[in-house]
Coordinates of C-alpha atoms and ligand atoms in Angstrom, one line a residue:
M187 CA 29.9 -7.0 17.2
G188 CA 27.5 -4.5 18.6
K189 CA 24.4 -5.4 20.4
K190 CA 21.7 -7.4 18.5
R191 CA 19.3 -4.9 17.0
K192 CA 15.5 -5.4 16.8
I193 CA 13.8 -3.7 13.8
L194 CA 10.1 -3.3 13.4
I195 CA 8.8 -1.9 10.2
V196 CA 5.1 -0.8 10.4
M197 CA 3.3 -0.5 7.0
M198 CA 0.0 0.8 8.2
D199 CA -2.2 0.5 5.2
G200 CA -4.3 3.4 4.2
F201 CA -2.9 5.6 7.2
D202 CA -3.9 8.9 5.9
P203 CA -2.4 11.8 8.2
S204 CA -5.9 12.4 9.4
Y205 CA -6.1 9.2 11.1
L206 CA -3.0 10.0 13.2
Q207 CA -4.3 13.5 14.1
A208 CA -7.8 12.4 15.1
S209 CA -7.0 9.1 16.9
D210 CA -6.0 8.3 20.5
M211 CA -2.6 6.9 19.8
P212 CA -0.3 8.0 22.8
N213 CA 2.5 5.5 22.1
T214 CA 2.7 6.4 18.3
K215 CA 2.6 10.1 19.2
G216 CA 5.2 9.4 21.8
M217 CA 7.5 8.1 19.1
I218 CA 6.8 11.2 17.1
A219 CA 7.7 13.4 20.0
G220 CA 11.0 11.6 20.8
G221 CA 11.9 10.7 17.2
F222 CA 11.8 11.6 13.7
Y223 CA 8.5 12.5 12.1
K224 CA 7.6 14.0 8.8
T225 CA 4.7 13.9 6.3
V226 CA 6.2 12.5 3.1
K227 CA 4.8 11.5 -0.4
A228 CA 3.4 8.1 -1.4
M229 CA 4.2 6.9 -4.8
M230 CA 1.7 7.0 -7.9
P231 CA -0.6 5.1 -8.4
T232 CA -1.3 5.4 -4.5
V233 CA -2.2 1.8 -4.4
T234 CA -1.0 -0.9 -2.0
N235 CA 1.4 -3.0 -4.0
V236 CA 3.2 -0.1 -5.6
N237 CA 3.9 1.4 -2.2
N238 CA 4.3 -1.7 -0.1
T239 CA 6.9 -2.8 -2.5
G240 CA 8.6 0.7 -2.4
I241 CA 8.7 0.6 1.3
C242 CA 9.9 -3.0 1.4
T243 CA 12.8 -2.3 -1.2
G244 CA 13.5 1.4 -0.3
T245 CA 13.0 2.3 -4.1
A246 CA 10.6 3.9 -6.4
A247 CA 8.5 1.8 -8.9
K248 CA 10.8 2.9 -11.6
V249 CA 13.4 0.7 -9.9
H250 CA 11.3 -2.2 -8.2
G251 CA 8.8 -2.6 -11.2
I252 CA 5.5 -3.0 -9.3
T253 CA 3.4 -0.3 -11.1
A254 CA -0.2 -1.2 -10.0
N255 CA -2.1 -3.9 -8.1
S256 CA -2.9 -5.6 -11.4
Y257 CA -1.2 -5.5 -14.8
F258 CA -2.9 -6.1 -18.2
D259 CA -1.8 -9.1 -20.3
L260 CA -1.9 -7.8 -23.8
A261 CA -1.6 -11.2 -25.4
T262 CA -4.5 -12.7 -23.5
K263 CA -6.4 -9.5 -22.9
Q264 CA -6.7 -10.4 -19.2
E265 CA -6.2 -8.5 -16.1
Q266 CA -3.7 -10.2 -13.8
Y267 CA -2.7 -9.5 -10.3
M268 CA 0.6 -8.0 -9.7
D269 CA 1.4 -10.1 -6.7
K270 CA 4.2 -12.5 -7.4
A271 CA 7.8 -12.1 -6.0
S272 CA 9.3 -12.9 -9.6
M273 CA 7.9 -9.5 -10.8
L274 CA 10.1 -7.6 -8.3
L275 CA 13.2 -5.9 -9.9
A276 CA 14.9 -4.8 -6.6
P277 CA 15.9 -6.7 -3.6
T278 CA 13.7 -6.7 -0.4
I279 CA 15.0 -5.4 3.0
F280 CA 14.8 -9.1 3.9
E281 CA 17.3 -9.9 1.3
R282 CA 19.5 -7.0 2.1
G283 CA 19.3 -8.0 5.8
K284 CA 20.1 -11.6 4.9
S285 CA 23.4 -10.2 3.2
V286 CA 24.4 -8.8 6.7
G287 CA 23.5 -11.9 8.5
M288 CA 20.1 -10.8 9.7
R289 CA 16.9 -12.9 10.0
S290 CA 13.5 -11.6 8.9
A291 CA 9.9 -12.1 9.3
L292 CA 7.0 -10.8 6.9
L293 CA 3.7 -10.7 8.7
T294 CA 0.7 -9.4 6.7
A295 CA -2.9 -9.2 6.9
K296 CA -3.4 -9.7 3.1
A297 CA -2.2 -12.9 1.4
K298 CA -1.1 -11.1 -1.8
T299 CA 1.7 -9.4 0.3
Q300 CA 3.2 -12.9 1.2
T301 CA 3.4 -13.8 -2.4
L302 CA 4.7 -10.5 -3.5
L303 CA 7.3 -9.5 -1.0
R304 CA 8.3 -13.0 0.4
A305 CA 11.9 -12.9 -1.0
G306 CA 14.5 -13.3 1.7
A307 CA 12.0 -13.4 4.6
D308 CA 12.5 -16.4 7.1
I309 CA 9.1 -16.3 8.7
L310 CA 6.0 -15.7 6.6
L311 CA 2.5 -15.3 7.9
A312 CA -0.6 -13.9 6.3
A313 CA -3.4 -13.6 8.7
E314 CA -5.9 -14.1 5.9
K315 CA -4.4 -17.6 5.2
P316 CA -2.5 -18.7 8.3
Q317 CA -2.5 -22.3 6.9
D318 CA 0.1 -21.0 4.3
A319 CA 2.5 -19.7 7.0
E320 CA 6.1 -20.7 6.5
G321 CA 9.5 -20.8 8.3
S322 CA 8.6 -21.4 12.0
D323 CA 7.2 -24.1 14.3
I324 CA 4.8 -21.7 15.9
D325 CA 1.2 -22.8 15.4
W326 CA -0.4 -19.3 15.0
V327 CA -4.0 -20.5 15.2
A328 CA -3.3 -22.5 18.3
R329 CA -1.7 -19.6 20.0
L330 CA -3.9 -16.8 18.9
G331 CA -7.1 -18.5 18.0
P332 CA -8.5 -18.4 14.4
P333 CA -7.7 -14.8 12.7
P334 CA -10.9 -12.5 12.4
D335 CA -12.3 -11.9 9.0
I336 CA -10.1 -10.1 6.3
Y337 CA -12.8 -7.5 6.2
S338 CA -12.4 -6.4 9.8
A339 CA -10.3 -4.1 12.0
E340 CA -9.6 -7.0 14.4
I341 CA -7.5 -8.8 11.9
N342 CA -4.8 -6.2 12.4
H343 CA -4.8 -6.7 16.1
W344 CA -4.6 -10.4 15.8
L345 CA -1.6 -9.8 13.4
F346 CA 0.1 -7.6 15.9
K347 CA -0.1 -10.3 18.5
A348 CA 1.8 -12.5 16.1
V349 CA 4.5 -9.7 15.7
Q350 CA 4.8 -9.8 19.4
I351 CA 5.4 -13.6 19.4
V352 CA 8.1 -12.9 16.7
L353 CA 9.6 -10.2 18.8
N354 CA 9.4 -12.0 22.1
E355 CA 10.3 -15.6 21.1
T356 CA 12.3 -15.6 17.9
D357 CA 15.8 -14.5 17.0
T358 CA 14.3 -12.5 14.2
D359 CA 16.1 -9.2 13.5
I360 CA 13.8 -7.5 11.1
T361 CA 10.0 -7.8 11.5
Y362 CA 7.7 -6.3 8.7
Y363 CA 4.1 -5.6 9.9
H364 CA 1.5 -4.9 7.1
T365 CA -2.1 -4.3 8.0
T366 CA -5.3 -4.1 5.9
D367 CA -6.8 -0.8 5.3
Y368 CA -10.4 -2.1 5.5
P369 CA -11.1 0.1 8.5
M370 CA -10.0 3.2 6.5
H371 CA -12.2 2.3 3.3
M372 CA -15.2 2.0 5.8
E373 CA -14.8 5.1 8.0
P374 CA -13.0 8.4 8.2
A375 CA -10.7 9.0 11.2
T376 CA -13.6 10.1 13.7
G377 CA -15.6 6.9 13.0
E378 CA -16.2 4.4 15.9
M379 CA -14.4 1.4 14.2
S380 CA -11.6 3.6 13.2
Q381 CA -11.1 4.9 16.6
F382 CA -11.1 1.4 18.0
H383 CA -8.8 0.0 15.3
L384 CA -6.1 2.6 15.9
S385 CA -6.2 2.8 19.7
E386 CA -6.2 -1.1 20.0
F387 CA -3.1 -1.1 17.6
D388 CA -1.4 1.7 19.7
G389 CA -1.9 -0.3 22.9
L390 CA -0.3 -3.2 21.5
L391 CA 2.5 -1.2 20.1
G392 CA 2.9 0.3 23.5
Q393 CA 3.4 -3.3 25.0
S394 CA 6.1 -4.1 22.5
L395 CA 8.0 -0.7 23.2
N396 CA 7.9 -1.5 27.0
D397 CA 9.0 -5.2 26.4
H398 CA 11.9 -4.1 24.0
P399 CA 13.1 -0.6 25.0
D400 CA 15.6 -0.7 22.2
L401 CA 13.1 -1.7 19.6
E402 CA 13.6 0.2 16.4
V403 CA 10.4 1.5 14.6
Y404 CA 10.1 2.5 11.0
M405 CA 6.6 3.4 10.5
T406 CA 4.7 4.7 7.3
A407 CA 1.7 4.2 5.0
D408 CA 1.2 3.3 1.4
H409 CA -1.5 5.8 0.7
G410 CA -4.1 8.0 2.3
M411 CA -7.8 7.8 1.8
N412 CA -10.7 10.0 0.6
F413 CA -14.4 10.0 0.0
K414 CA -15.2 9.6 -3.8
S415 CA -18.5 10.5 -5.5
R416 CA -18.0 9.5 -9.2
C417 CA -16.6 6.6 -11.3
H418 CA -16.0 6.6 -14.9
D419 CA -15.9 3.3 -16.8
L420 CA -13.5 4.3 -19.8
N421 CA -14.2 0.8 -21.5
K422 CA -17.8 1.9 -21.9
I423 CA -17.4 5.6 -22.3
M424 CA -14.8 5.6 -25.1
P425 CA -16.8 3.5 -27.8
E426 CA -19.9 5.5 -26.9
K427 CA -18.0 8.7 -27.8
G428 CA -16.7 7.1 -31.0
C429 CA -13.3 6.3 -29.9
D430 CA -12.6 2.6 -29.5
I431 CA -9.7 1.6 -27.2
F432 CA -8.1 -1.7 -26.5
F433 CA -8.6 -1.8 -22.7
A434 CA -8.8 0.5 -19.6
M435 CA -7.7 -1.0 -16.3
S436 CA -7.9 0.5 -12.8
A437 CA -4.5 0.3 -11.1
E438 CA -6.2 -0.5 -7.8
R439 CA -7.6 -3.7 -9.0
D440 CA -7.0 -6.4 -6.4
P441 CA -8.8 -9.4 -4.8
Y442 CA -10.3 -7.4 -1.9
I443 CA -13.3 -6.1 -3.8
K444 CA -15.6 -5.4 -0.7
H445 CA -13.2 -2.4 0.1
H446 CA -13.5 -0.6 -3.1
R447 CA -15.1 -2.4 -6.0
T448 CA -11.7 -2.2 -7.7
F449 CA -12.2 1.4 -8.3
G450 CA -9.3 3.7 -7.9
G451 CA -7.9 7.4 -8.9
T452 CA -5.7 6.1 -11.7
A453 CA -6.4 4.3 -14.9
Y454 CA -4.0 2.7 -17.3
V455 CA -5.4 2.9 -20.9
F456 CA -4.3 0.8 -23.7
L457 CA -4.8 2.0 -27.4
N458 CA -5.6 0.1 -30.5
D459 CA -3.3 2.3 -32.3
A460 CA -0.8 4.8 -31.2
G461 CA -2.2 7.3 -33.5
D462 CA -5.5 7.4 -31.5
F463 CA -3.6 9.1 -28.6
N464 CA -4.8 12.7 -29.2
R465 CA -8.4 11.8 -29.9
A466 CA -8.6 9.7 -26.9
A467 CA -7.0 12.2 -24.7
D468 CA -9.4 14.9 -26.0
I469 CA -12.4 13.0 -24.9
I470 CA -11.0 11.9 -21.5
R471 CA -9.8 15.4 -20.6
R472 CA -13.5 16.6 -21.1
L473 CA -14.8 14.2 -18.7
D474 CA -15.8 15.6 -15.3
G475 CA -13.2 15.0 -12.5
V476 CA -10.2 14.2 -14.8
D477 CA -7.1 15.8 -13.4
G478 CA -4.4 14.5 -15.8
V479 CA -4.0 12.6 -19.1
Y480 CA -0.3 11.5 -19.8
D481 CA 1.3 9.6 -22.6
R482 CA 3.3 6.5 -21.5
Y483 CA 6.6 8.3 -21.3
A484 CA 5.4 11.5 -19.7
A485 CA 3.6 9.4 -16.9
A486 CA 6.8 7.3 -16.3
G487 CA 8.8 10.5 -16.0
T488 CA 6.3 12.4 -13.8
F489 CA 5.5 9.5 -11.5
D490 CA 8.7 7.6 -11.5
L491 CA 7.2 4.4 -13.3
R492 CA 8.5 2.0 -15.7
P493 CA 7.0 2.7 -19.2
D494 CA 7.0 -0.9 -20.2
R495 CA 4.7 -1.6 -17.0
I496 CA 2.0 0.9 -17.6
G497 CA -0.6 1.9 -20.3
D498 CA -0.2 3.8 -23.4
M499 CA -2.0 6.4 -21.6
V500 CA -2.3 7.2 -17.9
V501 CA -5.4 9.0 -16.6
T502 CA -5.7 10.4 -13.0
G503 CA -8.8 11.6 -11.3
D504 CA -9.5 14.5 -9.0
I505 CA -10.2 14.0 -5.4
D506 CA -13.8 12.9 -6.0
T507 CA -13.3 10.7 -9.1
V508 CA -12.2 7.1 -9.7
F509 CA -12.2 4.8 -12.6
G510 CA -13.2 1.2 -12.8
P511 CA -15.8 -1.3 -14.3
L512 CA -19.5 -0.4 -14.2
E513 CA -22.5 -2.6 -14.7
N514 CA -24.7 -0.2 -16.5
A515 CA -23.8 3.3 -17.2
G516 CA -20.4 4.8 -18.3
T517 CA -20.4 7.0 -15.3
E518 CA -21.9 6.4 -12.0
E519 CA -22.5 8.5 -9.0
L520 CA -21.3 6.6 -6.0
A521 CA -23.1 5.9 -2.8
E522 CA -22.5 8.2 0.0
G523 CA -19.7 7.1 2.2
F524 CA -17.6 5.4 -0.6
R525 CA -13.8 5.8 0.2
T526 CA -10.9 4.9 -1.6
H527 CA -7.6 6.0 -3.1
G528 CA -5.3 5.7 -6.1
S529 CA -5.1 9.3 -7.2
T530 CA -2.4 12.0 -6.3
H531 CA -4.8 13.3 -3.7
E532 CA -4.1 10.4 -1.4
S533 CA -0.3 10.8 -1.6
T534 CA 0.4 12.4 1.7
V535 CA 1.3 10.0 4.5
P536 CA 3.2 10.0 7.7
L537 CA 6.6 8.9 8.3
I538 CA 8.0 8.0 11.8
I539 CA 11.3 6.7 12.9
H540 CA 11.9 5.7 16.6
N541 CA 15.0 4.6 18.4
R542 CA 17.3 5.4 15.3
E543 CA 19.2 8.6 14.8
V544 CA 18.2 10.4 11.6
N545 CA 20.8 13.1 10.6
F546 CA 18.9 16.2 10.2
D547 CA 21.1 17.6 7.5
E548 CA 19.3 14.7 5.6
W549 CA 15.9 16.2 6.2
H550 CA 15.3 16.6 2.4
D551 CA 16.2 13.0 1.7
Y552 CA 13.1 11.9 3.5
A553 CA 10.8 13.0 0.8
Y554 CA 8.9 9.6 0.1
N555 CA 7.4 6.9 2.1
Y556 CA 10.0 4.6 0.7
N557 CA 12.7 6.5 2.4
V558 CA 11.5 5.1 5.7
T559 CA 14.0 2.2 5.9
K560 CA 16.9 4.5 4.8
P561 CA 18.5 5.0 8.4
I562 CA 18.4 1.1 9.0
G563 CA 21.7 1.2 7.3
F564 CA 22.1 -1.6 4.8
Ligands
ZN734 ZN1 -3.4 0.1 0.8

């Protein structure tokens, strides 16, 4: 038996490379200098659940099955959150760890991650809902105080202190830390809250690197972040242009509406009739800011998605353009400072591996964020 390993997976939500460049993060940058670093691709749609599941399972959505933050139930014509463990089609790193005798902890800012990625994790904590924590006797609120609001930077720091308790006081082998991207939605890298958010995080990380010199760290992000200036509501636009559709859904739709009003850079469109495709595609291609219009199978092939879990049509926006439900007009100019993700333009993210040898002959095998856990070795 070798020495017991301690593995920390950091899923820094919305950690666009610009944040790494512009922030005071000496410990993170120290890991880069002494370890493995590459910018890699996040998966489309560049929303949290798709990529968080990818990172946690080491697979593309074609394999793990989580193709958006929501899905559209054709029978009830209702949008539903894609946040249940039963929807996963691939084992989590926690389940794989269990098969080699390892214990795991899933610590997340967002409650939706606890329900989605829980399979195989022994300790579960969502800072948003500490009352639903499972698997340990630790009274998180008594130890750390009540968690800050889900719409704050501080909630991620509170959560890292919980990570430190797991690392210092339990026999957990694998700890998965998932933050909220609220600070990234609110501010670009140079913003005051953003700088505070990441330098505090980095200080806490530094403490843990000191406390555990052998700590293996696998760090990446689910997507980047950009300013957006225009939103299209395809459910309004299409009938106005004489082409009714069954429904259009933003792949970004999740319960955290203060971040992004559910707007995102990819839309799944469900048609009334397959024969409407060309007519609908013609209309959508002519809209300002549309990058791509794909049929179900072309989209599945291009973006490694499952054709049975996306729309008849997949529409992607340019760097300025998002899709989602609007109150009044079919197209709205967004307030200055609105930031979100979901398109191909938010698909570059950092990947950092510390304290684990990566074979540089395999450089090209590290192309996607979900490759981050590859060298863990099971
Ligand atoms: Zn995210």
